[in-house]
Coordinates of N, CA and C in Angstrom, one line a residue:
Chain G
X85 N -195.9 65.5 109.2 CA -195.5 65.2 110.5 C -196.3 63.7 110.8
X86 N -195.6 63.1 112.1 CA -195.8 62.2 112.5 C -197.3 62.3 113.4
X87 N -198.1 61.7 113.7 CA -199.4 62.2 114.3 C -199.3 61.4 115.9
X88 N -198.4 60.6 115.9 CA -198.1 60.1 117.4 C -196.7 59.3 117.5
X89 N -195.8 60.5 117.7 CA -194.9 60.6 118.3 C -194.1 59.9 119.4
X90 N -193.3 59.0 120.0 CA -192.7 57.4 120.3 C -191.8 58.4 120.7
X91 N -190.8 57.6 121.8 CA -189.3 58.3 122.2 C -189.3 58.0 123.4
X92 N -187.9 57.3 123.3 CA -186.9 57.4 122.3 C -187.2 55.9 121.5
X93 N -186.8 55.8 120.3 CA -186.8 54.6 119.3 C -186.6 53.3 119.7
X94 N -185.8 53.9 121.2 CA -184.6 52.2 121.6 C -184.3 52.7 122.6
X95 N -184.0 51.5 123.5 CA -183.9 51.5 125.5 C -183.2 50.5 125.2
X96 N -182.1 50.6 126.1 CA -181.5 49.7 126.7 C -181.1 49.9 128.1
X97 N -181.4 49.5 129.0 CA -181.5 49.5 130.6 C -180.9 48.8 130.8
X98 N -180.1 48.9 132.3 CA -179.7 47.6 133.2 C -180.6 47.2 134.1
X99 N -180.6 46.1 134.3 CA -181.6 45.3 135.1 C -182.2 46.1 136.4
X100 N -183.4 46.7 136.6 CA -182.9 46.9 138.3 C -183.1 48.9 138.5
X101 N -182.6 49.9 137.2 CA -183.3 51.0 136.9 C -184.6 50.9 136.0
X102 N -185.0 52.4 136.5 CA -186.4 52.8 135.9 C -186.1 53.6 134.4
X103 N -187.4 53.5 133.5 CA -186.9 54.3 132.6 C -188.5 54.7 132.1
X104 N -188.6 55.8 131.3 CA -189.9 56.1 130.8 C -189.7 56.2 129.4
X105 N -190.8 55.8 128.8 CA -191.4 56.1 127.2 C -192.1 57.1 127.0
X106 N -192.3 57.9 126.3 CA -192.8 59.2 126.0 C -193.9 58.9 124.5
X107 N -194.8 59.6 125.0 CA -195.9 59.2 123.3 C -196.3 60.7 123.5
X108 N -196.1 61.6 122.3 CA -196.7 62.9 122.2 C -197.4 63.2 120.9
X109 N -199.2 63.9 120.2 CA -199.3 63.9 119.7 C -199.5 65.2 119.5
X110 N -200.2 66.6 118.3 CA -200.4 67.6 118.2 C -201.3 67.8 118.2
X111 N -202.4 66.6 118.3 CA -203.9 66.8 118.4 C -204.4 65.9 119.9
X112 N -205.3 66.3 120.0 CA -206.3 65.9 121.6 C -206.0 63.7 121.2
X113 N -206.2 63.8 122.6 CA -205.9 62.3 122.6 C -207.7 61.9 123.5
X114 N -208.5 61.3 122.9 CA -209.6 60.9 123.6 C -209.7 59.6 123.9
X115 N -208.8 58.9 123.9 CA -208.7 57.1 124.5 C -206.6 57.0 124.1
X116 N -205.9 56.4 125.0 CA -204.6 56.2 124.6 C -204.3 55.0 125.3
X117 N -203.5 53.9 124.6 CA -203.6 52.7 124.9 C -202.3 52.4 124.8
X118 N -201.7 51.7 126.1 CA -200.5 50.8 126.0 C -200.1 49.5 125.8
X119 N -199.8 49.6 124.7 CA -199.4 48.0 124.3 C -198.1 47.5 124.7
X120 N -197.9 46.3 124.9 CA -196.7 45.5 124.6 C -196.3 44.3 123.7
X121 N -195.1 44.4 123.1 CA -195.3 43.4 121.3 C -194.4 43.1 121.7
X122 N -193.8 41.6 121.9 CA -192.1 40.4 121.3 C -192.8 40.9 120.2
X123 N -191.2 41.0 119.5 CA -190.6 40.8 117.9 C -191.7 39.5 117.3
X124 N -193.1 39.6 116.4 CA -193.6 39.0 115.4 C -194.7 39.0 116.4
X125 N -194.9 38.6 117.5 CA -196.2 38.5 118.2 C -197.6 39.6 118.3
X126 N -198.4 39.2 118.8 CA -199.5 40.2 119.2 C -199.5 41.6 120.3
X127 N -200.4 41.8 120.5 CA -200.0 43.3 121.1 C -200.8 42.7 122.1
X128 N -200.2 43.3 123.5 CA -200.9 42.5 125.2 C -200.7 44.0 125.6
X129 N -202.4 44.2 125.7 CA -202.9 45.4 126.5 C -202.5 45.2 127.7
X130 N -201.5 46.9 128.4 CA -201.8 47.1 129.1 C -202.1 47.9 130.1
X131 N -202.6 49.2 129.6 CA -203.3 50.4 130.1 C -203.9 51.0 129.0
X132 N -205.3 51.3 129.5 CA -205.9 52.6 128.9 C -206.6 53.8 129.5
X133 N -206.1 54.9 129.3 CA -206.3 56.6 130.1 C -207.0 57.2 128.7
X134 N -208.0 58.0 129.7 CA -208.5 58.8 129.0 C -209.1 60.5 129.4
X135 N -208.7 60.5 130.8 CA -208.9 60.8 131.4 C -208.3 62.4 131.6
X136 N -207.9 63.8 131.4 CA -206.9 64.4 131.5 C -206.7 64.3 133.1
X137 N -204.8 64.1 133.2 CA -204.5 64.0 134.7 C -204.7 62.6 134.8
X138 N -205.0 61.5 134.0 CA -205.1 60.7 134.4 C -204.6 59.9 135.0
X139 N -203.7 59.0 135.5 CA -202.6 58.0 135.8 C -202.8 56.8 136.4
X140 N -202.2 55.1 136.0 CA -202.9 54.3 136.1 C -201.9 53.9 136.4
X141 N -201.8 52.5 137.4 CA -200.4 51.9 137.5 C -201.3 50.1 137.7
X142 N -200.1 49.4 137.2 CA -199.7 47.7 137.3 C -198.4 46.9 137.4
X143 N -198.7 46.5 138.4 CA -198.0 45.9 138.9 C -196.1 47.2 138.6
X144 N -195.5 46.4 138.0 CA -194.4 47.5 137.9 C -194.6 48.9 136.6
X145 N -195.4 49.1 136.0 CA -195.7 50.1 135.3 C -196.3 50.6 135.7
X146 N -196.3 52.3 135.6 CA -197.4 52.9 135.4 C -197.4 54.0 134.4
X147 N -198.7 54.6 133.8 CA -198.7 54.9 132.6 C -200.0 57.1 133.3
X148 N -199.4 57.5 132.6 CA -200.3 58.6 132.6 C -200.5 59.7 131.3
X149 N -201.4 60.4 131.6 CA -201.9 60.8 130.6 C -201.6 62.2 130.7
X150 N -201.4 63.3 130.5 CA -201.1 65.0 131.0 C -202.7 65.9 130.7
X151 N -202.5 66.8 131.5 CA -203.9 67.7 131.9 C -204.4 67.9 129.9
X152 N -203.6 68.3 129.1 CA -204.0 68.6 127.6 C -204.3 67.5 126.5
X153 N -204.1 66.5 127.5 CA -204.4 65.4 126.5 C -203.9 65.4 125.5
X154 N -202.5 65.6 125.5 CA -201.1 65.6 123.8 C -200.3 64.6 124.0
X155 N -200.1 64.3 125.3 CA -198.5 63.6 126.4 C -199.2 62.1 127.0
X156 N -198.3 61.3 126.4 CA -198.7 60.2 127.7 C -197.4 59.6 128.2
X157 N -197.1 59.0 129.2 CA -195.7 58.3 130.0 C -196.7 57.2 130.4
X158 N -195.1 56.3 130.1 CA -195.3 55.1 131.0 C -193.9 54.9 130.9
X159 N -193.9 54.2 132.7 CA -193.2 54.7 133.3 C -192.6 53.1 133.2
X160 N -191.6 52.7 133.8 CA -191.4 50.9 134.4 C -190.4 51.7 135.5
X161 N -190.7 51.0 136.7 CA -189.8 50.9 138.2 C -188.8 49.5 137.8
X162 N -187.8 49.8 138.6 CA -187.1 48.5 138.8 C -187.3 47.9 137.8
X163 N -187.2 47.9 136.1 CA -187.1 47.2 135.4 C -186.3 45.9 135.0
X164 N -187.1 44.8 134.5 CA -186.8 43.2 134.6 C -186.9 43.0 133.3
X165 N -185.8 41.8 132.7 CA -185.6 41.0 131.8 C -187.2 40.6 131.3
X166 N -187.9 40.7 132.0 CA -189.3 40.2 131.5 C -190.0 42.2 131.1
X167 N -189.1 42.4 131.3 CA -190.3 43.9 130.7 C -189.7 44.0 129.3
X168 N -188.8 42.7 128.8 CA -187.8 43.7 127.0 C -189.7 43.5 126.0
X169 N -188.9 44.2 125.2 CA -190.2 44.2 123.9 C -190.5 45.2 123.0
X170 N -191.3 45.6 122.7 CA -191.7 46.6 122.1 C -192.8 47.0 122.9
X171 N -192.6 48.2 123.6 CA -194.0 49.2 123.7 C -194.7 50.2 122.7
X172 N -195.8 50.3 122.8 CA -197.0 50.6 121.8 C -197.7 52.0 121.9
X173 N -198.1 52.8 121.3 CA -199.1 53.6 121.7 C -199.6 53.7 121.3
X174 N -200.9 53.8 121.3 CA -202.1 53.8 120.7 C -203.3 54.9 120.6
X175 N -203.6 55.4 119.9 CA -204.8 56.7 120.6 C -205.7 56.6 119.4
X176 N -207.0 57.3 120.2 CA -207.5 57.5 119.2 C -207.8 59.2 118.9
X177 N -207.3 59.3 118.4 CA -207.2 61.5 118.0 C -208.2 61.9 117.1
X178 N -209.2 60.6 116.7 CA -210.2 61.3 115.7 C -211.6 61.4 116.5
X179 N -211.8 61.0 117.7 CA -212.9 61.1 118.6 C -213.6 60.5 117.8
X180 N -213.5 59.0 117.2 CA -213.5 57.9 116.8 C -214.2 56.8 117.2
X181 N -214.1 56.7 118.6 CA -213.8 55.2 119.5 C -212.5 54.5 119.2
X182 N -212.9 53.0 118.7 CA -211.3 52.7 118.9 C -210.9 52.4 116.9
X183 N -210.9 53.4 116.7 CA -209.5 53.6 115.6 C -208.5 54.0 116.0
X184 N -207.6 53.8 116.4 CA -206.6 54.2 116.4 C -205.7 54.3 115.8
X185 N -204.7 55.5 116.0 CA -203.4 55.7 115.7 C -202.2 55.1 116.7
X186 N -201.1 54.7 115.8 CA -200.1 54.2 116.1 C -199.2 55.0 116.0
X187 N -198.3 54.7 117.5 CA -196.7 55.4 117.4 C -196.1 54.2 116.8
X188 N -194.9 55.0 117.0 CA -193.8 53.5 115.7 C -193.4 52.6 117.2
X189 N -193.6 52.6 118.1 CA -192.4 51.4 119.2 C -191.9 52.4 119.5
X190 N -191.5 51.5 120.7 CA -190.1 51.4 121.3 C -189.6 50.6 122.1
X191 N -188.7 50.6 122.0 CA -188.0 48.7 121.7 C -186.8 48.1 122.4
X192 N -187.4 48.2 123.8 CA -186.7 48.2 125.1 C -186.4 47.4 125.3
X193 N -184.7 47.1 125.3 CA -184.0 46.0 126.2 C -183.6 46.3 127.4
X194 N -183.2 45.1 128.4 CA -183.1 44.7 129.7 C -182.0 43.9 130.4
X195 N -180.5 44.8 130.1 CA -179.7 44.0 130.5 C -179.5 43.4 132.2
X196 N -179.6 41.8 132.2 CA -179.5 41.2 133.1 C -178.5 41.7 133.7
Chain E
X233 N -208.1 33.5 131.0 CA -208.6 34.9 130.8 C -209.0 34.8 129.2
X234 N -210.1 35.2 129.0 CA -210.4 35.8 127.5 C -209.9 35.9 126.5
X235 N -209.8 35.5 125.3 CA -208.8 35.6 124.1 C -209.2 35.8 122.8
X236 N -208.7 37.2 122.2 CA -209.0 36.9 121.1 C -208.1 35.9 120.5
X237 N -208.9 35.3 119.6 CA -208.1 34.3 118.3 C -208.2 34.1 116.9
X238 N -206.5 33.9 116.6 CA -206.7 33.8 115.2 C -206.0 32.6 113.9
X239 N -206.7 32.5 113.0 CA -205.9 31.8 112.6 C -206.3 32.0 110.8
X240 N -205.1 31.5 110.1 CA -203.7 31.0 110.4 C -202.5 31.7 111.7
X241 N -201.6 31.2 111.9 CA -200.5 32.2 112.7 C -199.9 32.8 111.2
X242 N -199.6 31.7 110.4 CA -199.0 31.9 109.3 C -199.6 31.0 107.9
X243 N -199.9 32.3 106.9 CA -200.1 32.4 105.7 C -199.7 31.8 104.6
X244 N -198.8 31.1 103.2 CA -197.7 31.8 102.4 C -199.1 31.5 100.9
X245 N -199.1 32.5 100.3 CA -199.8 32.2 98.9 C -199.3 33.0 98.3
X246 N -199.6 32.8 96.7 CA -199.7 33.2 95.4 C -200.0 34.1 95.5
X247 N -199.4 35.3 94.5 CA -200.4 36.7 94.3 C -201.1 36.4 93.5
X248 N -202.3 36.8 94.0 CA -203.3 36.7 93.3 C -204.4 35.8 93.8
X249 N -204.1 35.2 94.4 CA -204.9 34.2 94.9 C -205.5 35.0 96.2
X250 N -206.9 34.1 96.9 CA -207.6 34.5 97.7 C -207.5 34.1 98.7
X251 N -207.2 35.2 100.2 CA -207.0 34.5 101.4 C -207.9 35.1 102.1
X252 N -208.7 34.1 102.9 CA -209.2 35.0 104.3 C -208.2 34.0 105.6
X253 N -208.5 34.9 106.6 CA -207.8 35.1 108.0 C -209.2 35.3 108.7
X254 N -208.9 34.2 109.6 CA -210.1 34.1 110.5 C -210.0 34.6 112.3
X255 N -211.1 34.9 112.0 CA -210.8 35.5 114.3 C -211.9 35.2 114.6
X256 N -212.1 34.5 116.2 CA -212.4 34.9 117.1 C -213.0 35.4 118.1
X257 N -213.7 36.4 118.2 CA -213.6 37.6 119.6 C -214.0 37.0 120.6
X258 N -213.9 37.8 121.6 CA -214.0 37.7 123.3 C -215.2 37.5 123.2
X259 N -216.0 36.3 124.0 CA -217.6 35.9 123.2 C -218.9 37.2 123.6
X260 N -217.9 38.1 124.4 CA -219.2 39.4 125.0 C -219.2 40.4 124.0
X261 N -218.5 40.2 123.2 CA -217.8 41.8 122.4 C -218.1 42.1 121.5
X262 N -218.7 43.2 121.3 CA -219.7 43.9 120.1 C -219.1 44.3 118.4
X263 N -217.8 44.8 119.2 CA -217.4 45.3 118.7 C -215.9 45.1 117.8
X264 N -215.7 44.5 116.8 CA -214.7 44.1 115.8 C -214.1 45.2 115.8
X265 N -212.4 44.7 114.6 CA -211.5 45.8 114.2 C -210.3 43.9 113.6
X266 N -209.9 45.1 112.0 CA -208.8 44.4 112.0 C -208.1 45.3 111.3
X267 N -206.3 45.7 111.8 CA -205.2 46.1 112.1 C -204.2 45.4 111.4
X268 N -203.1 46.0 110.7 CA -202.2 45.4 110.1 C -200.8 45.9 110.4
X269 N -199.7 45.4 110.6 CA -198.6 45.6 110.9 C -197.1 45.7 109.3
X270 N -197.4 46.0 108.3 CA -195.8 45.4 107.7 C -194.6 45.4 108.7
X271 N -193.8 44.5 108.3 CA -192.8 44.2 108.7 C -191.9 45.2 109.2
X272 N -191.3 46.1 110.2 CA -190.6 47.5 110.2 C -191.7 48.5 110.5
X273 N -192.8 48.7 110.1 CA -193.6 49.4 110.6 C -194.4 49.5 111.5
X274 N -195.5 50.9 111.4 CA -196.6 51.2 112.3 C -198.0 50.2 112.2
X275 N -198.8 49.9 113.2 CA -200.1 48.8 113.1 C -201.1 49.9 112.5
X276 N -201.9 49.8 111.6 CA -202.7 50.6 111.1 C -203.8 50.1 111.1
X277 N -205.0 51.0 110.9 CA -206.2 50.6 111.8 C -206.9 50.0 110.0
X278 N -207.3 49.0 109.9 CA -208.1 48.6 108.4 C -209.6 49.5 108.5
X279 N -209.9 48.2 109.6 CA -212.4 48.6 109.1 C -212.4 48.2 110.3
X280 N -213.7 48.7 110.5 CA -214.4 48.4 112.4 C -215.3 47.9 111.7
X281 N -215.8 46.9 113.0 CA -217.8 46.3 112.3 C -218.7 46.3 113.4
X282 N -219.5 46.5 113.1 CA -220.4 46.7 114.1 C -221.7 46.2 113.2
X283 N -223.1 45.3 114.5 CA -224.0 45.3 114.2 C -224.2 44.6 112.8
X284 N -223.1 43.3 112.4 CA -222.5 43.0 110.9 C -223.3 44.1 110.0
X285 N -222.6 45.1 110.1 CA -221.7 46.0 109.0 C -220.2 47.4 109.3
X286 N -219.4 47.2 108.4 CA -218.4 48.5 108.5 C -219.1 49.6 109.0
X287 N -218.3 50.3 110.4 CA -218.8 51.3 110.4 C -218.0 51.9 110.5
X288 N -216.2 51.8 110.0 CA -215.0 52.7 109.6 C -214.0 51.6 108.9
X289 N -213.9 52.7 107.2 CA -212.5 51.9 107.1 C -211.6 52.9 106.8
X290 N -210.0 52.1 106.5 CA -209.5 53.5 106.3 C -208.9 53.1 104.8
X291 N -208.1 53.7 104.3 CA -207.8 54.0 103.3 C -207.1 53.0 102.4
X292 N -206.8 52.3 103.4 CA -206.1 50.7 102.9 C -207.1 49.4 102.6
X293 N -208.3 49.7 102.9 CA -209.8 49.0 102.6 C -210.3 49.6 102.1
X294 N -209.2 48.9 100.7 CA -210.1 49.0 99.4 C -211.2 48.2 98.9
X295 N -211.0 47.7 97.6 CA -212.4 46.7 96.9 C -212.2 45.2 97.7
X296 N -210.4 45.4 97.6 CA -210.0 44.2 97.4 C -210.2 42.9 99.1
X297 N -210.7 44.2 100.1 CA -210.6 43.5 101.2 C -212.3 43.7 101.3
X298 N -212.5 42.8 101.9 CA -213.9 42.5 102.7 C -213.8 41.9 104.4
X299 N -214.9 42.2 104.9 CA -215.5 41.8 106.1 C -217.0 41.0 106.3
X300 N -216.9 39.7 106.9 CA -217.9 39.2 107.2 C -217.9 38.8 109.0
X301 N -218.8 38.4 109.1 CA -219.4 37.5 110.2 C -220.3 36.4 109.9
X302 N -219.5 35.3 109.9 CA -220.9 34.3 109.0 C -221.8 33.8 110.2
X303 N -220.9 33.5 111.2 CA -221.5 33.0 112.2 C -221.8 34.1 113.3
X304 N -222.1 33.8 114.4 CA -222.1 33.8 115.9 C -220.5 33.9 116.2
X305 N -219.3 33.8 115.9 CA -218.9 33.6 116.8 C -217.3 33.4 116.0
X306 N -217.1 33.5 114.5 CA -216.0 34.0 113.5 C -216.2 35.3 113.2
X307 N -215.4 36.3 112.5 CA -215.1 37.2 112.4 C -213.3 37.4 111.4
X308 N -214.1 37.5 110.1 CA -213.3 37.5 108.9 C -213.1 38.2 107.9
X309 N -211.6 38.3 107.5 CA -210.8 39.5 106.9 C -210.9 38.6 105.9
X310 N -211.4 38.8 104.4 CA -210.6 38.4 103.0 C -210.2 39.6 102.0
X311 N -208.9 38.9 101.1 CA -208.2 40.2 100.3 C -208.6 39.4 99.0
X312 N -209.2 39.5 98.3 CA -210.0 39.4 96.8 C -208.8 38.3 96.2
X313 N -208.2 39.2 95.8 CA -206.8 38.7 94.7 C -206.1 39.5 96.1
X314 N -204.2 38.9 96.4 CA -203.4 39.3 97.2 C -202.7 39.6 95.9
X315 N -201.9 40.9 96.8 CA -200.5 41.0 96.1 C -199.4 41.5 97.0
X316 N -197.9 41.3 96.2 CA -196.6 41.7 96.9 C -197.2 42.5 98.3
X317 N -197.9 43.7 98.8 CA -197.9 44.7 99.2 C -198.7 44.5 100.5
X318 N -199.5 43.2 100.1 CA -200.3 42.4 101.6 C -199.6 41.9 102.6
X319 N -198.3 41.8 101.9 CA -197.8 41.0 103.8 C -197.9 41.8 104.3
X320 N -198.2 41.4 105.1 CA -198.1 42.2 106.6 C -198.5 41.1 107.8
X321 N -198.2 41.2 109.0 CA -199.0 41.0 110.1 C -200.7 41.6 110.4
X322 N -201.6 41.0 110.4 CA -203.3 41.4 110.0 C -203.4 40.8 111.8
X323 N -203.8 42.2 112.4 CA -204.2 41.5 113.7 C -205.9 41.4 113.8
X324 N -206.9 41.3 114.5 CA -208.2 41.2 115.1 C -208.4 41.6 116.4
X325 N -209.1 42.4 116.6 CA -209.3 43.4 117.5 C -210.6 43.2 118.1
X326 N -211.1 42.9 119.3 CA -211.8 43.0 119.3 C -212.3 44.7 121.4
X327 N -213.5 45.0 121.7 CA -214.2 45.1 122.6 C -215.6 45.6 122.7
X328 N -215.6 45.4 124.2 CA -217.4 45.6 124.3 C -217.9 46.8 123.9
X329 N -217.1 47.9 124.2 CA -217.5 49.2 125.1 C -218.0 49.7 123.4
X330 N -219.4 50.5 123.7 CA -219.3 51.2 122.3 C -219.1 52.1 121.8
X331 N -218.8 52.4 120.2 CA -218.4 53.6 119.8 C -218.4 54.3 121.0
X332 N -217.3 55.4 120.6 CA -216.6 56.7 121.1 C -216.5 56.7 123.0
X333 N -216.7 55.1 123.1 CA -216.4 55.3 124.6 C -215.1 54.0 124.8
X334 N -214.1 54.8 125.1 CA -212.9 53.9 125.2 C -213.2 52.9 126.7
X335 N -212.5 51.7 126.2 CA -212.2 50.4 126.8 C -210.8 49.3 126.7
X336 N -210.9 48.6 127.2 CA -210.1 47.5 127.2 C -210.3 46.7 125.2
X337 N -209.4 47.2 124.7 CA -209.2 46.2 123.2 C -208.2 45.4 122.8
X338 N -208.9 44.4 123.0 CA -208.4 43.2 123.0 C -207.5 42.8 121.6
X339 N -206.4 42.4 121.2 CA -205.8 41.9 120.4 C -205.6 40.5 119.9
X340 N -205.4 39.8 119.0 CA -205.0 39.2 119.1 C -203.4 38.7 118.8
X341 N -203.2 37.3 118.8 CA -202.0 37.3 118.4 C -201.9 37.7 116.7
X342 N -202.4 37.7 116.5 CA -201.9 37.9 114.7 C -201.9 36.8 113.7
X343 N -202.1 36.8 112.4 CA -202.1 36.3 111.6 C -201.0 37.0 110.1
X344 N -199.6 36.3 110.0 CA -198.9 36.1 109.6 C -199.2 36.2 107.6
X345 N -198.9 36.7 107.3 CA -199.7 36.8 105.7 C -198.5 36.7 104.6
X346 N -197.5 36.2 103.5 CA -197.0 36.1 103.6 C -197.5 36.1 101.6
X347 N -196.8 37.3 100.8 CA -197.6 36.9 99.3 C -196.6 36.8 98.7
X348 N -196.5 35.5 96.8 CA -195.3 35.9 96.7 C -195.2 36.0 95.1

């Protein structure tokens, strides 16, 4: 089984709609990172969560780590075309610092 | 805003040739990483580096790979004899936090390696 699973794999939403992307592990997430990647380009750091129940927001993006530290969600409010891209979660599941295991990514398209 | 810079952005090489990918981490960062992403696949950890030595490495990071910090600013990944399966986007990353303390791990734009 996959160590870190993201869902959905792809998502098409109408501009202005809210959406949620999930990242789930069977192991404890000692550190959970969210990145945005445009196709063929680098990873843009969005947020990092470490404590169970932690929630962080930046502009219209909110990320949460559940109390058990095995699932994280990324929520975008009132989506815009600029939010389009691939969202990746990366996690430290070995308590080894920043040796991250990544999920398969969620490809988001926002229709104007 | 400080950033991790990588060169070249794209390199095409013949199988068996040596390749060096270069990275300039953020200036006050002390921990450096290489990751790679084969087209259509997940981002994978290769190696971490601190205090001029490898901290951890994955199974992918075999004897064909090496890393070096030749001066105070550059961090390089060398592939000694490239294989077709080495074709991928290689990402450098850096962080200021010590091992075991999560912090903001910043990635560069990547170097796309194509092995023919």
